[in-house]
mmCIF file of C-alpha atoms in Angstrom:
data_model
loop_
_atom_site.group_PDB
_atom_site.id
_atom_site.type_symbol
_atom_site.label_atom_id
_atom_site.label_comp_id
_atom_site.label_asym_id
_atom_site.label_seq_id
_atom_site.Cartn_x
_atom_site.Cartn_y
_atom_site.Cartn_z
ATOM 1 C CA MET A 1 13.182 -22.273 7.488
ATOM 2 C CA GLU A 2 10.557 -24.898 6.944
ATOM 3 C CA LEU A 3 9.232 -26.517 10.131
ATOM 4 C CA SER A 4 8.375 -30.182 10.231
ATOM 5 C CA LYS A 5 4.912 -31.238 11.339
ATOM 6 C CA ARG A 6 6.286 -32.421 14.645
ATOM 7 C CA GLN A 7 8.086 -29.155 15.181
ATOM 8 C CA GLU A 8 4.869 -27.288 14.608
ATOM 9 C CA LYS A 9 3.072 -29.533 17.081
ATOM 10 C CA ILE A 10 5.835 -28.832 19.643
ATOM 11 C CA ILE A 11 5.304 -25.085 19.183
ATOM 12 C CA GLU A 12 1.557 -25.531 19.606
ATOM 13 C CA ILE A 13 2.089 -27.480 22.880
ATOM 14 C CA VAL A 14 4.553 -24.906 24.251
ATOM 15 C CA LYS A 15 2.341 -22.031 23.170
ATOM 16 C CA GLY A 16 -0.617 -23.434 25.134
ATOM 17 C CA ASN A 17 1.112 -24.875 28.143
ATOM 18 C CA GLY A 18 4.511 -23.169 28.562
ATOM 19 C CA PRO A 19 6.688 -23.038 30.500
ATOM 20 C CA ILE A 20 6.738 -26.764 30.155
ATOM 21 C CA THR A 21 9.532 -29.349 30.612
ATOM 22 C CA GLY A 22 11.006 -31.440 27.708
ATOM 23 C CA GLU A 23 9.620 -34.455 29.527
ATOM 24 C CA ASN A 24 6.038 -33.120 29.560
ATOM 25 C CA ILE A 25 6.208 -32.259 25.869
ATOM 26 C CA ALA A 26 7.415 -35.793 25.034
ATOM 27 C CA GLU A 27 4.634 -37.266 27.164
ATOM 28 C CA GLN A 28 1.997 -35.263 25.156
ATOM 29 C CA LEU A 29 3.401 -36.551 21.891
ATOM 30 C CA SER A 30 3.781 -40.039 23.197
ATOM 31 C CA LEU A 31 7.475 -39.917 22.262
ATOM 32 C CA THR A 32 10.713 -40.357 24.258
ATOM 33 C CA ARG A 33 12.645 -37.291 25.487
ATOM 34 C CA ALA A 34 15.636 -38.502 23.347
ATOM 35 C CA THR A 35 13.570 -38.573 20.140
ATOM 36 C CA LEU A 36 12.472 -35.006 20.855
ATOM 37 C CA ARG A 37 15.887 -33.571 21.702
ATOM 38 C CA PRO A 38 16.978 -32.577 18.108
ATOM 39 C CA ASP A 39 13.633 -30.829 17.406
ATOM 40 C CA LEU A 40 13.775 -28.880 20.640
ATOM 41 C CA ALA A 41 17.444 -27.874 19.903
ATOM 42 C CA ILE A 42 16.452 -26.634 16.477
ATOM 43 C CA LEU A 43 13.436 -24.656 17.700
ATOM 44 C CA THR A 44 15.491 -23.008 20.435
ATOM 45 C CA MET A 45 18.409 -22.139 18.162
ATOM 46 C CA ALA A 46 15.971 -20.763 15.524
ATOM 47 C CA GLY A 47 14.455 -18.550 18.193
ATOM 48 C CA PHE A 48 10.885 -19.880 18.314
ATOM 49 C CA LEU A 49 11.307 -21.297 21.836
ATOM 50 C CA ASP A 50 13.416 -20.378 24.693
ATOM 51 C CA ALA A 51 14.524 -22.630 27.626
ATOM 52 C CA ARG A 52 15.160 -21.719 31.195
ATOM 53 C CA PRO A 53 16.860 -24.239 33.606
ATOM 54 C CA ARG A 54 14.481 -25.761 36.158
ATOM 55 C CA VAL A 55 11.519 -23.975 34.477
ATOM 56 C CA GLY A 56 11.249 -25.441 30.991
ATOM 57 C CA TYR A 57 10.403 -24.278 27.566
ATOM 58 C CA PHE A 58 8.367 -21.259 26.675
ATOM 59 C CA PHE A 59 7.302 -19.631 23.431
ATOM 60 C CA THR A 60 9.106 -16.476 22.541
ATOM 61 C CA GLY A 61 6.110 -15.066 20.610
ATOM 62 C CA LYS A 62 8.159 -14.343 17.557
ATOM 63 C CA THR A 63 6.842 -14.896 14.032
ATOM 64 C CA GLY A 64 8.908 -16.306 11.229
ATOM 65 C CA SER A 65 9.403 -12.836 9.603
ATOM 66 C CA GLU A 66 10.537 -11.313 12.900
ATOM 67 C CA LEU A 67 13.022 -14.131 13.340
ATOM 68 C CA LEU A 68 14.331 -13.738 9.791
ATOM 69 C CA THR A 69 15.059 -10.021 10.253
ATOM 70 C CA GLU A 70 16.577 -10.800 13.652
ATOM 71 C CA ASN A 71 18.807 -13.415 12.000
ATOM 72 C CA ILE A 72 19.907 -11.050 9.230
ATOM 73 C CA LYS A 73 20.719 -8.466 11.908
ATOM 74 C CA LYS A 74 23.085 -10.936 13.385
ATOM 75 C CA PHE A 75 25.074 -11.541 10.117
ATOM 76 C CA LYS A 76 28.744 -10.861 10.757
ATOM 77 C CA VAL A 77 31.216 -8.974 8.422
ATOM 78 C CA HIS A 78 33.487 -12.009 8.148
ATOM 79 C CA GLU A 79 30.687 -14.124 6.635
ATOM 80 C CA PHE A 80 30.503 -11.750 3.629
ATOM 81 C CA GLN A 81 33.823 -9.852 3.341
ATOM 82 C CA HIS A 82 35.882 -9.899 0.029
ATOM 83 C CA VAL A 83 39.578 -9.872 -0.320
ATOM 84 C CA PRO A 84 41.002 -6.250 -0.099
ATOM 85 C CA VAL A 85 43.162 -4.758 -2.824
ATOM 86 C CA VAL A 86 46.018 -2.641 -1.250
ATOM 87 C CA VAL A 87 48.668 -0.222 -2.632
ATOM 88 C CA LYS A 88 51.633 1.347 -0.921
ATOM 89 C CA GLU A 89 51.703 5.095 -0.115
ATOM 90 C CA SER A 90 54.545 5.848 -2.566
ATOM 91 C CA VAL A 91 52.664 4.408 -5.623
ATOM 92 C CA SER A 92 51.707 6.908 -8.232
ATOM 93 C CA VAL A 93 48.167 7.886 -8.951
ATOM 94 C CA TYR A 94 48.576 6.432 -12.477
ATOM 95 C CA ASP A 95 49.651 3.084 -11.075
ATOM 96 C CA ALA A 96 46.747 3.081 -8.547
ATOM 97 C CA ILE A 97 44.353 3.655 -11.352
ATOM 98 C CA SER A 98 45.938 0.807 -13.213
ATOM 99 C CA SER A 99 45.585 -1.470 -10.179
ATOM 100 C CA MET A 100 41.896 -0.499 -9.845
ATOM 101 C CA PHE A 101 41.269 -1.615 -13.442
ATOM 102 C CA LEU A 102 43.448 -4.697 -13.240
ATOM 103 C CA GLU A 103 41.770 -5.974 -10.040
ATOM 104 C CA ASP A 104 38.431 -4.538 -11.027
ATOM 105 C CA VAL A 105 37.530 -2.986 -7.681
ATOM 106 C CA GLY A 106 36.030 0.414 -6.790
ATOM 107 C CA THR A 107 38.009 1.086 -3.661
ATOM 108 C CA LEU A 108 41.790 0.667 -2.973
ATOM 109 C CA PHE A 109 43.328 0.651 0.475
ATOM 110 C CA VAL A 110 46.625 2.379 1.085
ATOM 111 C CA VAL A 111 49.155 0.848 3.526
ATOM 112 C CA ASP A 112 52.546 1.910 4.959
ATOM 113 C CA ASN A 113 55.668 -0.180 5.103
ATOM 114 C CA ASN A 114 54.221 -2.250 8.097
ATOM 115 C CA SER A 115 51.232 -3.074 5.813
ATOM 116 C CA CYS A 116 49.058 -1.036 8.066
ATOM 117 C CA LEU A 117 46.192 1.121 6.925
ATOM 118 C CA THR A 118 46.923 4.816 6.265
ATOM 119 C CA GLY A 119 44.356 5.735 3.519
ATOM 120 C CA VAL A 120 41.588 4.944 1.195
ATOM 121 C CA LEU A 121 41.246 5.725 -2.521
ATOM 122 C CA SER A 122 37.755 5.712 -4.179
ATOM 123 C CA ARG A 123 37.098 5.900 -7.942
ATOM 124 C CA LYS A 124 35.880 9.420 -7.105
ATOM 125 C CA ASP A 125 39.249 10.482 -5.563
ATOM 126 C CA LEU A 126 41.224 9.076 -8.532
ATOM 127 C CA LEU A 127 38.759 10.742 -10.995
ATOM 128 C CA ARG A 128 39.178 14.080 -9.229
ATOM 129 C CA ALA A 129 42.962 13.770 -9.344
ATOM 130 C CA SER A 130 43.015 12.750 -12.966
ATOM 131 C CA ILE A 131 41.230 15.866 -14.222
ATOM 132 C CA GLY A 132 43.662 18.066 -12.410
ATOM 133 C CA GLN A 133 46.702 19.574 -14.164
ATOM 134 C CA GLN A 134 49.180 17.290 -12.414
ATOM 135 C CA ASP A 135 51.237 14.440 -14.037
ATOM 136 C CA LEU A 136 49.592 11.340 -12.731
ATOM 137 C CA ASN A 137 52.923 9.484 -12.827
ATOM 138 C CA ALA A 138 54.608 11.992 -10.577
ATOM 139 C CA VAL A 139 51.966 12.346 -7.934
ATOM 140 C CA PRO A 140 52.054 9.691 -5.117
ATOM 141 C CA VAL A 141 48.739 8.425 -3.785
ATOM 142 C CA HIS A 142 49.363 9.638 -0.276
ATOM 143 C CA ILE A 143 48.870 13.189 -1.586
ATOM 144 C CA ILE A 144 45.228 12.606 -2.701
ATOM 145 C CA MET A 145 43.958 9.755 -0.553
ATOM 146 C CA THR A 146 41.399 10.073 2.320
ATOM 147 C CA ARG A 147 43.599 9.481 5.349
ATOM 148 C CA MET A 148 43.291 8.176 8.940
ATOM 149 C CA PRO A 149 41.508 9.115 11.200
ATOM 150 C CA ASN A 150 38.881 10.134 8.613
ATOM 151 C CA ILE A 151 38.390 6.529 7.432
ATOM 152 C CA THR A 152 35.428 4.349 8.489
ATOM 153 C CA VAL A 153 36.672 0.847 9.292
ATOM 154 C CA CYS A 154 34.992 -2.297 10.471
ATOM 155 C CA ARG A 155 36.159 -5.477 12.142
ATOM 156 C CA LYS A 156 35.280 -9.079 11.341
ATOM 157 C CA GLU A 157 32.842 -9.530 14.314
ATOM 158 C CA ASP A 158 31.012 -6.413 13.464
ATOM 159 C CA LYS A 159 27.416 -6.798 12.147
ATOM 160 C CA LEU A 160 26.949 -6.509 8.308
ATOM 161 C CA ILE A 161 23.859 -4.335 8.763
ATOM 162 C CA ASP A 162 25.822 -1.758 10.728
ATOM 163 C CA VAL A 163 28.422 -1.542 7.914
ATOM 164 C CA ALA A 164 25.607 -1.211 5.339
ATOM 165 C CA ASN A 165 24.119 1.600 7.371
ATOM 166 C CA ASP A 166 27.598 3.342 7.461
ATOM 167 C CA LEU A 167 27.877 3.044 3.653
ATOM 168 C CA ILE A 168 24.492 4.836 3.216
ATOM 169 C CA ASN A 169 24.894 7.480 5.983
ATOM 170 C CA LYS A 170 28.546 8.353 5.142
ATOM 171 C CA GLN A 171 27.937 8.124 1.463
ATOM 172 C CA ILE A 172 30.962 5.866 0.824
ATOM 173 C CA ASP A 173 31.317 2.929 -1.557
ATOM 174 C CA GLY A 174 33.390 0.618 0.695
ATOM 175 C CA VAL A 175 35.082 0.116 4.024
ATOM 176 C CA PRO A 176 38.149 -1.965 4.952
ATOM 177 C CA VAL A 177 37.876 -4.838 7.303
ATOM 178 C CA VAL A 178 40.776 -4.342 9.744
ATOM 179 C CA LYS A 179 42.648 -6.378 12.485
ATOM 180 C CA ASP A 180 44.233 -4.613 15.368
ATOM 181 C CA THR A 181 47.988 -5.278 15.552
ATOM 182 C CA GLU A 182 50.745 -3.689 17.630
ATOM 183 C CA VAL A 183 51.893 -1.515 14.680
ATOM 184 C CA GLY A 184 48.477 -0.416 13.559
ATOM 185 C CA LEU A 185 45.476 -1.627 11.619
ATOM 186 C CA GLU A 186 46.115 -4.509 9.244
ATOM 187 C CA VAL A 187 43.679 -4.687 6.241
ATOM 188 C CA VAL A 188 42.170 -8.178 5.977
ATOM 189 C CA GLY A 189 39.058 -7.519 3.901
ATOM 190 C CA ARG A 190 36.562 -5.221 2.273
ATOM 191 C CA ILE A 191 32.802 -4.624 2.448
ATOM 192 C CA THR A 192 31.314 -2.581 -0.416
ATOM 193 C CA LYS A 193 27.905 -1.810 -1.816
ATOM 194 C CA THR A 194 28.498 -4.735 -4.171
ATOM 195 C CA THR A 195 28.857 -7.068 -1.033
ATOM 196 C CA ILE A 196 25.551 -5.739 0.281
ATOM 197 C CA THR A 197 23.795 -6.078 -3.095
ATOM 198 C CA LYS A 198 25.047 -9.686 -3.371
ATOM 199 C CA ALA A 199 23.934 -10.506 0.140
ATOM 200 C CA PHE A 200 20.484 -9.082 -0.638
ATOM 201 C CA VAL A 201 20.250 -11.217 -3.858
ATOM 202 C CA GLU A 202 21.418 -14.410 -2.122
ATOM 203 C CA LEU A 203 19.097 -13.857 0.843
ATOM 204 C CA ILE A 204 15.983 -13.461 -1.293
ATOM 205 C CA MET A 205 16.865 -16.085 -3.953
ATOM 206 C CA ASP A 206 17.941 -18.663 -1.296
ATOM 207 C CA GLU A 207 14.956 -20.607 -0.182
ATOM 208 C CA HIS A 208 16.761 -22.039 2.901
ATOM 209 C CA ILE A 209 16.828 -19.087 5.172
ATOM 210 C CA MET B 1 3.904 -8.248 10.530
ATOM 211 C CA GLU B 2 2.532 -8.867 13.928
ATOM 212 C CA LEU B 3 -0.674 -10.895 14.095
ATOM 213 C CA SER B 4 -3.347 -10.251 16.615
ATOM 214 C CA LYS B 5 -4.575 -12.921 18.980
ATOM 215 C CA ARG B 6 -7.741 -13.274 16.908
ATOM 216 C CA GLN B 7 -5.830 -13.563 13.660
ATOM 217 C CA GLU B 8 -3.703 -16.270 15.155
ATOM 218 C CA LYS B 9 -6.790 -18.092 16.230
ATOM 219 C CA ILE B 10 -8.295 -17.821 12.728
ATOM 220 C CA ILE B 11 -5.188 -19.409 11.267
ATOM 221 C CA GLU B 12 -5.438 -22.242 13.813
ATOM 222 C CA ILE B 13 -9.071 -22.839 12.861
ATOM 223 C CA VAL B 14 -8.398 -22.791 9.186
ATOM 224 C CA LYS B 15 -5.304 -25.067 9.614
ATOM 225 C CA GLY B 16 -7.376 -27.623 11.457
ATOM 226 C CA ASN B 17 -10.611 -27.424 9.398
ATOM 227 C CA GLY B 18 -9.898 -25.840 6.074
ATOM 228 C CA PRO B 19 -11.353 -25.454 3.566
ATOM 229 C CA ILE B 20 -13.813 -23.639 5.741
ATOM 230 C CA THR B 21 -16.307 -20.871 4.997
ATOM 231 C CA GLY B 22 -16.048 -17.438 6.665
ATOM 232 C CA GLU B 23 -19.508 -18.109 8.181
ATOM 233 C CA ASN B 24 -18.152 -21.258 9.840
ATOM 234 C CA ILE B 25 -15.009 -19.511 11.182
ATOM 235 C CA ALA B 26 -17.232 -16.774 12.633
ATOM 236 C CA GLU B 27 -19.381 -19.391 14.315
ATOM 237 C CA GLN B 28 -16.424 -21.195 16.030
ATOM 238 C CA LEU B 29 -15.283 -17.738 17.311
ATOM 239 C CA SER B 30 -18.850 -16.712 18.309
ATOM 240 C CA LEU B 31 -18.457 -13.535 16.200
ATOM 241 C CA THR B 32 -20.377 -12.220 13.307
ATOM 242 C CA ARG B 33 -19.153 -12.521 9.694
ATOM 243 C CA ALA B 34 -18.905 -8.665 9.498
ATOM 244 C CA THR B 35 -16.592 -8.452 12.500
ATOM 245 C CA LEU B 36 -14.312 -11.091 11.026
ATOM 246 C CA ARG B 37 -14.204 -9.649 7.529
ATOM 247 C CA PRO B 38 -11.141 -7.241 8.057
ATOM 248 C CA ASP B 39 -9.102 -9.992 9.692
ATOM 249 C CA LEU B 40 -9.831 -12.553 6.839
ATOM 250 C CA ALA B 41 -8.831 -9.798 4.294
ATOM 251 C CA ILE B 42 -5.545 -9.155 6.053
ATOM 252 C CA LEU B 43 -4.735 -12.740 6.409
ATOM 253 C CA THR B 44 -5.473 -13.333 2.710
ATOM 254 C CA MET B 45 -3.500 -10.352 1.465
ATOM 255 C CA ALA B 46 -0.569 -11.219 3.679
ATOM 256 C CA GLY B 47 -0.604 -14.795 2.130
ATOM 257 C CA PHE B 48 -1.322 -16.881 5.263
ATOM 258 C CA LEU B 49 -4.719 -17.811 3.909
ATOM 259 C CA ASP B 50 -6.148 -18.316 0.525
ATOM 260 C CA ALA B 51 -9.755 -18.226 -0.510
ATOM 261 C CA ARG B 52 -11.538 -20.036 -3.240
ATOM 262 C CA PRO B 53 -15.158 -19.164 -4.199
ATOM 263 C CA ARG B 54 -17.841 -21.628 -3.095
ATOM 264 C CA VAL B 55 -15.151 -23.629 -1.177
ATOM 265 C CA GLY B 56 -13.926 -21.309 1.532
ATOM 266 C CA TYR B 57 -10.633 -20.421 3.177
ATOM 267 C CA PHE B 58 -7.633 -22.698 3.308
ATOM 268 C CA PHE B 59 -4.196 -22.504 4.960
ATOM 269 C CA THR B 60 -1.355 -21.772 2.439
ATOM 270 C CA GLY B 61 1.184 -23.505 4.632
ATOM 271 C CA LYS B 62 3.640 -20.645 4.468
ATOM 272 C CA THR B 63 5.675 -19.475 7.357
ATOM 273 C CA GLY B 64 6.264 -15.896 8.135
ATOM 274 C CA SER B 65 9.816 -15.896 6.809
ATOM 275 C CA GLU B 66 8.718 -17.521 3.445
ATOM 276 C CA LEU B 67 6.071 -14.770 3.163
ATOM 277 C CA LEU B 68 8.604 -12.055 3.914
ATOM 278 C CA THR B 69 11.026 -13.299 1.151
ATOM 279 C CA GLU B 70 7.950 -13.675 -1.151
ATOM 280 C CA ASN B 71 6.984 -10.150 -0.485
ATOM 281 C CA ILE B 72 10.570 -8.758 -1.036
ATOM 282 C CA LYS B 73 10.512 -10.673 -4.292
ATOM 283 C CA LYS B 74 7.449 -8.655 -5.363
ATOM 284 C CA PHE B 75 9.018 -5.226 -4.786
ATOM 285 C CA LYS B 76 8.815 -3.127 -7.915
ATOM 286 C CA VAL B 77 11.425 -0.806 -9.376
ATOM 287 C CA HIS B 78 9.194 2.299 -9.145
ATOM 288 C CA GLU B 79 8.947 1.881 -5.359
ATOM 289 C CA PHE B 80 12.756 2.368 -4.986
ATOM 290 C CA GLN B 81 14.119 4.175 -8.028
ATOM 291 C CA HIS B 82 15.927 7.552 -7.713
ATOM 292 C CA VAL B 83 16.041 10.474 -10.111
ATOM 293 C CA PRO B 84 18.315 9.986 -13.058
ATOM 294 C CA VAL B 85 21.126 12.348 -14.042
ATOM 295 C CA VAL B 86 21.356 12.747 -17.792
ATOM 296 C CA VAL B 87 23.810 14.529 -20.213
ATOM 297 C CA LYS B 88 23.598 15.211 -24.070
ATOM 298 C CA GLU B 89 25.784 13.202 -26.434
ATOM 299 C CA SER B 90 27.646 16.296 -27.517
ATOM 300 C CA VAL B 91 28.866 17.212 -23.897
ATOM 301 C CA SER B 92 32.608 16.895 -23.315
ATOM 302 C CA VAL B 93 34.114 14.283 -21.090
ATOM 303 C CA TYR B 94 35.381 16.991 -18.827
ATOM 304 C CA ASP B 95 31.805 18.421 -18.408
ATOM 305 C CA ALA B 96 30.377 14.885 -17.824
ATOM 306 C CA ILE B 97 32.914 14.395 -14.989
ATOM 307 C CA SER B 98 31.925 17.779 -13.554
ATOM 308 C CA SER B 99 28.230 16.769 -13.648
ATOM 309 C CA MET B 100 28.996 13.506 -11.830
ATOM 310 C CA PHE B 101 30.718 15.446 -9.027
ATOM 311 C CA LEU B 102 28.051 18.151 -8.888
ATOM 312 C CA GLU B 103 25.202 15.748 -8.784
ATOM 313 C CA ASP B 104 27.177 13.140 -6.669
ATOM 314 C CA VAL B 105 26.213 10.158 -8.708
ATOM 315 C CA GLY B 106 28.157 7.124 -9.980
ATOM 316 C CA THR B 107 26.391 6.691 -13.330
ATOM 317 C CA LEU B 108 25.310 9.249 -15.901
ATOM 318 C CA PHE B 109 22.871 8.426 -18.709
ATOM 319 C CA VAL B 110 23.436 9.935 -22.225
ATOM 320 C CA VAL B 111 20.493 11.160 -24.306
ATOM 321 C CA ASP B 112 19.941 12.405 -27.857
ATOM 322 C CA ASN B 113 17.993 15.500 -28.869
ATOM 323 C CA ASN B 114 14.676 13.754 -28.304
ATOM 324 C CA SER B 115 15.826 13.120 -24.713
ATOM 325 C CA CYS B 116 16.046 9.338 -25.503
ATOM 326 C CA LEU B 117 18.663 7.025 -24.094
ATOM 327 C CA THR B 118 21.706 6.399 -26.305
ATOM 328 C CA GLY B 119 24.450 5.551 -23.754
ATOM 329 C CA VAL B 120 25.645 5.155 -20.127
ATOM 330 C CA LEU B 121 28.805 6.576 -18.535
ATOM 331 C CA SER B 122 30.234 4.901 -15.334
ATOM 332 C CA ARG B 123 32.901 6.334 -13.170
ATOM 333 C CA LYS B 124 35.098 3.593 -14.667
ATOM 334 C CA ASP B 125 34.493 4.802 -18.146
ATOM 335 C CA LEU B 126 35.330 8.400 -17.219
ATOM 336 C CA LEU B 127 38.386 7.295 -15.297
ATOM 337 C CA ARG B 128 39.608 5.249 -18.313
ATOM 338 C CA ALA B 129 39.174 8.205 -20.630
ATOM 339 C CA SER B 130 40.881 10.705 -18.226
ATOM 340 C CA ILE B 131 44.117 8.677 -18.002
ATOM 341 C CA GLY B 132 44.289 8.670 -21.871
ATOM 342 C CA GLN B 133 46.252 11.215 -23.885
ATOM 343 C CA GLN B 134 43.203 13.060 -25.096
ATOM 344 C CA ASP B 135 42.059 16.637 -24.259
ATOM 345 C CA LEU B 136 39.016 15.956 -22.109
ATOM 346 C CA ASN B 137 37.484 19.227 -23.164
ATOM 347 C CA ALA B 138 37.676 18.227 -26.825
ATOM 348 C CA VAL B 139 36.324 14.634 -26.597
ATOM 349 C CA PRO B 140 32.492 14.357 -26.579
ATOM 350 C CA VAL B 141 31.033 11.644 -24.365
ATOM 351 C CA HIS B 142 29.391 9.721 -27.316
ATOM 352 C CA ILE B 143 33.004 8.607 -28.171
ATOM 353 C CA ILE B 144 33.571 6.823 -24.888
ATOM 354 C CA MET B 145 30.181 5.884 -23.590
ATOM 355 C CA THR B 146 28.747 2.369 -23.526
ATOM 356 C CA ARG B 147 26.000 2.480 -26.057
ATOM 357 C CA MET B 148 22.696 0.893 -27.052
ATOM 358 C CA PRO B 149 22.105 -2.005 -27.535
ATOM 359 C CA ASN B 150 24.775 -2.998 -24.929
ATOM 360 C CA ILE B 151 22.981 -1.314 -22.152
ATOM 361 C CA THR B 152 20.961 -3.073 -19.540
ATOM 362 C CA VAL B 153 17.668 -1.104 -18.702
ATOM 363 C CA CYS B 154 14.683 -1.819 -16.538
ATOM 364 C CA ARG B 155 11.104 -0.593 -16.518
ATOM 365 C CA LYS B 156 9.210 0.670 -13.496
ATOM 366 C CA GLU B 157 7.036 -2.411 -13.141
ATOM 367 C CA ASP B 158 10.086 -4.731 -13.140
ATOM 368 C CA LYS B 159 11.011 -6.495 -9.959
ATOM 369 C CA LEU B 160 13.749 -4.871 -7.858
ATOM 370 C CA ILE B 161 15.312 -8.321 -7.104
ATOM 371 C CA ASP B 162 15.777 -8.938 -10.915
ATOM 372 C CA VAL B 163 17.618 -5.651 -11.277
ATOM 373 C CA ALA B 164 19.755 -6.387 -8.182
ATOM 374 C CA ASN B 165 20.661 -9.709 -9.892
ATOM 375 C CA ASP B 166 21.616 -7.908 -13.116
ATOM 376 C CA LEU B 167 23.844 -5.516 -11.255
ATOM 377 C CA ILE B 168 25.773 -8.449 -9.710
ATOM 378 C CA ASN B 169 25.811 -10.733 -12.777
ATOM 379 C CA LYS B 170 26.725 -8.078 -15.357
ATOM 380 C CA GLN B 171 29.046 -6.305 -12.951
ATOM 381 C CA ILE B 172 27.542 -2.906 -13.437
ATOM 382 C CA ASP B 173 26.932 -0.150 -10.905
ATOM 383 C CA GLY B 174 23.581 1.158 -12.082
ATOM 384 C CA VAL B 175 20.815 0.704 -14.677
ATOM 385 C CA PRO B 176 18.424 3.349 -16.158
ATOM 386 C CA VAL B 177 14.664 3.027 -15.603
ATOM 387 C CA VAL B 178 13.222 3.658 -18.949
ATOM 388 C CA LYS B 179 9.783 4.318 -20.413
ATOM 389 C CA ASP B 180 8.936 3.316 -24.000
ATOM 390 C CA THR B 181 7.994 6.129 -26.320
ATOM 391 C CA GLU B 182 7.475 6.516 -30.068
ATOM 392 C CA VAL B 183 10.953 8.025 -30.522
ATOM 393 C CA GLY B 184 12.837 5.690 -28.175
ATOM 394 C CA LEU B 185 13.508 5.058 -24.512
ATOM 395 C CA GLU B 186 12.834 7.986 -22.149
ATOM 396 C CA VAL B 187 15.005 7.820 -18.964
ATOM 397 C CA VAL B 188 12.809 8.233 -15.917
ATOM 398 C CA GLY B 189 14.834 6.925 -13.046
ATOM 399 C CA ARG B 190 17.919 5.023 -11.858
ATOM 400 C CA ILE B 191 18.583 1.902 -9.797
ATOM 401 C CA THR B 192 22.098 1.519 -8.465
ATOM 402 C CA LYS B 193 24.032 -0.594 -5.895
ATOM 403 C CA THR B 194 23.243 2.300 -3.534
ATOM 404 C CA THR B 195 19.498 1.833 -4.083
ATOM 405 C CA ILE B 196 19.799 -1.860 -3.235
ATOM 406 C CA THR B 197 21.982 -1.241 -0.142
ATOM 407 C CA LYS B 198 19.433 1.319 1.112
ATOM 408 C CA ALA B 199 16.640 -1.116 0.546
ATOM 409 C CA PHE B 200 18.506 -3.748 2.468
ATOM 410 C CA VAL B 201 19.082 -1.427 5.405
ATOM 411 C CA GLU B 202 15.407 -0.127 5.412
ATOM 412 C CA LEU B 203 14.049 -3.657 5.311
ATOM 413 C CA ILE B 204 16.094 -4.992 8.159
ATOM 414 C CA MET B 205 15.915 -1.830 10.287
ATOM 415 C CA ASP B 206 12.124 -1.473 9.734
ATOM 416 C CA GLU B 207 10.185 -3.422 12.256
ATOM 417 C CA HIS B 208 6.945 -3.175 10.302
ATOM 418 C CA ILE B 209 7.480 -5.603 7.476
#
């Protein structure tokens, strides 16, 4: 984020004199407390300043780049997740491969009759099955899928960086975003290496972080 | 990066008085020019200050987070590339799929007898071929591969962010890093969505950027 001249001055004042009350900062700048309120709110939200009741504002000592990485660490799954593509357990491997091409995704999620997660199919799983000797129209996906509890899942309030870490450490292409229901885990989204690559590009290309 | 107290003071002085010579900064801090030299070099390399001959140092006006994104924009392909996995044009689709599993990669590069790039095989290409009616042992990969000039390549001095952008915009999983030779393009590395996801995790987890 780009700080205004006044915001930079406020940081200087708090650095030199903190903890200091909003009133005192206003005085030093010959401004009213009301004029200053938006700036103080922005600087506090962005993490440059911290405020303690009956004490005042103090400088957190964090540089812009530390705050940037801290902010990226806070990104939540639901801010980045894509729509999931699901198939039923009884679907044939052939039809699952067709779905993968039609929807142009690298990972399919398998659900039971309650629409709850029971398995995951990666391109690798489907490729392995397709070079076997079986008739792909006769084999249902539940025979070849990776099944619960061996599936890594995430929830919408999880941190994106933790999911990215899971993708690398567990060598998987994508994880389902799930919601806990009484009958099981409902699949509500997906996070893949494409999601992370997109986030990377947007963050670096976007000048407004 | 974490700035020392002295480095922060230098920035303040240059902000207030720039352009200013190193001599004058040293004077204001009651230090010798020699003592200050490493700090000035660090601040200039990091992009906080800029120096012009016979004028002096001036403040670039960039915040830490702007400098961080600028630095990430400068990352080169060769700092992140992984080892490529290549197969010959005459190899069968079945053997290519086996290589993909053995080497645990998502993209294979196809080369001619001079070891020069002629094609790319993604998991998607191999999956498409494997559900066809052909005998996978009888079909050579050059029949099904994506071929030059329809291949996106990069070179080791290219910027990582540009390759990440290509992966997203062209909807591909990986690109070969190539070296120009007299007989064609030699494949020397690979950049994939996994590479970018790893870079993302390392950047955010690493406190030392």
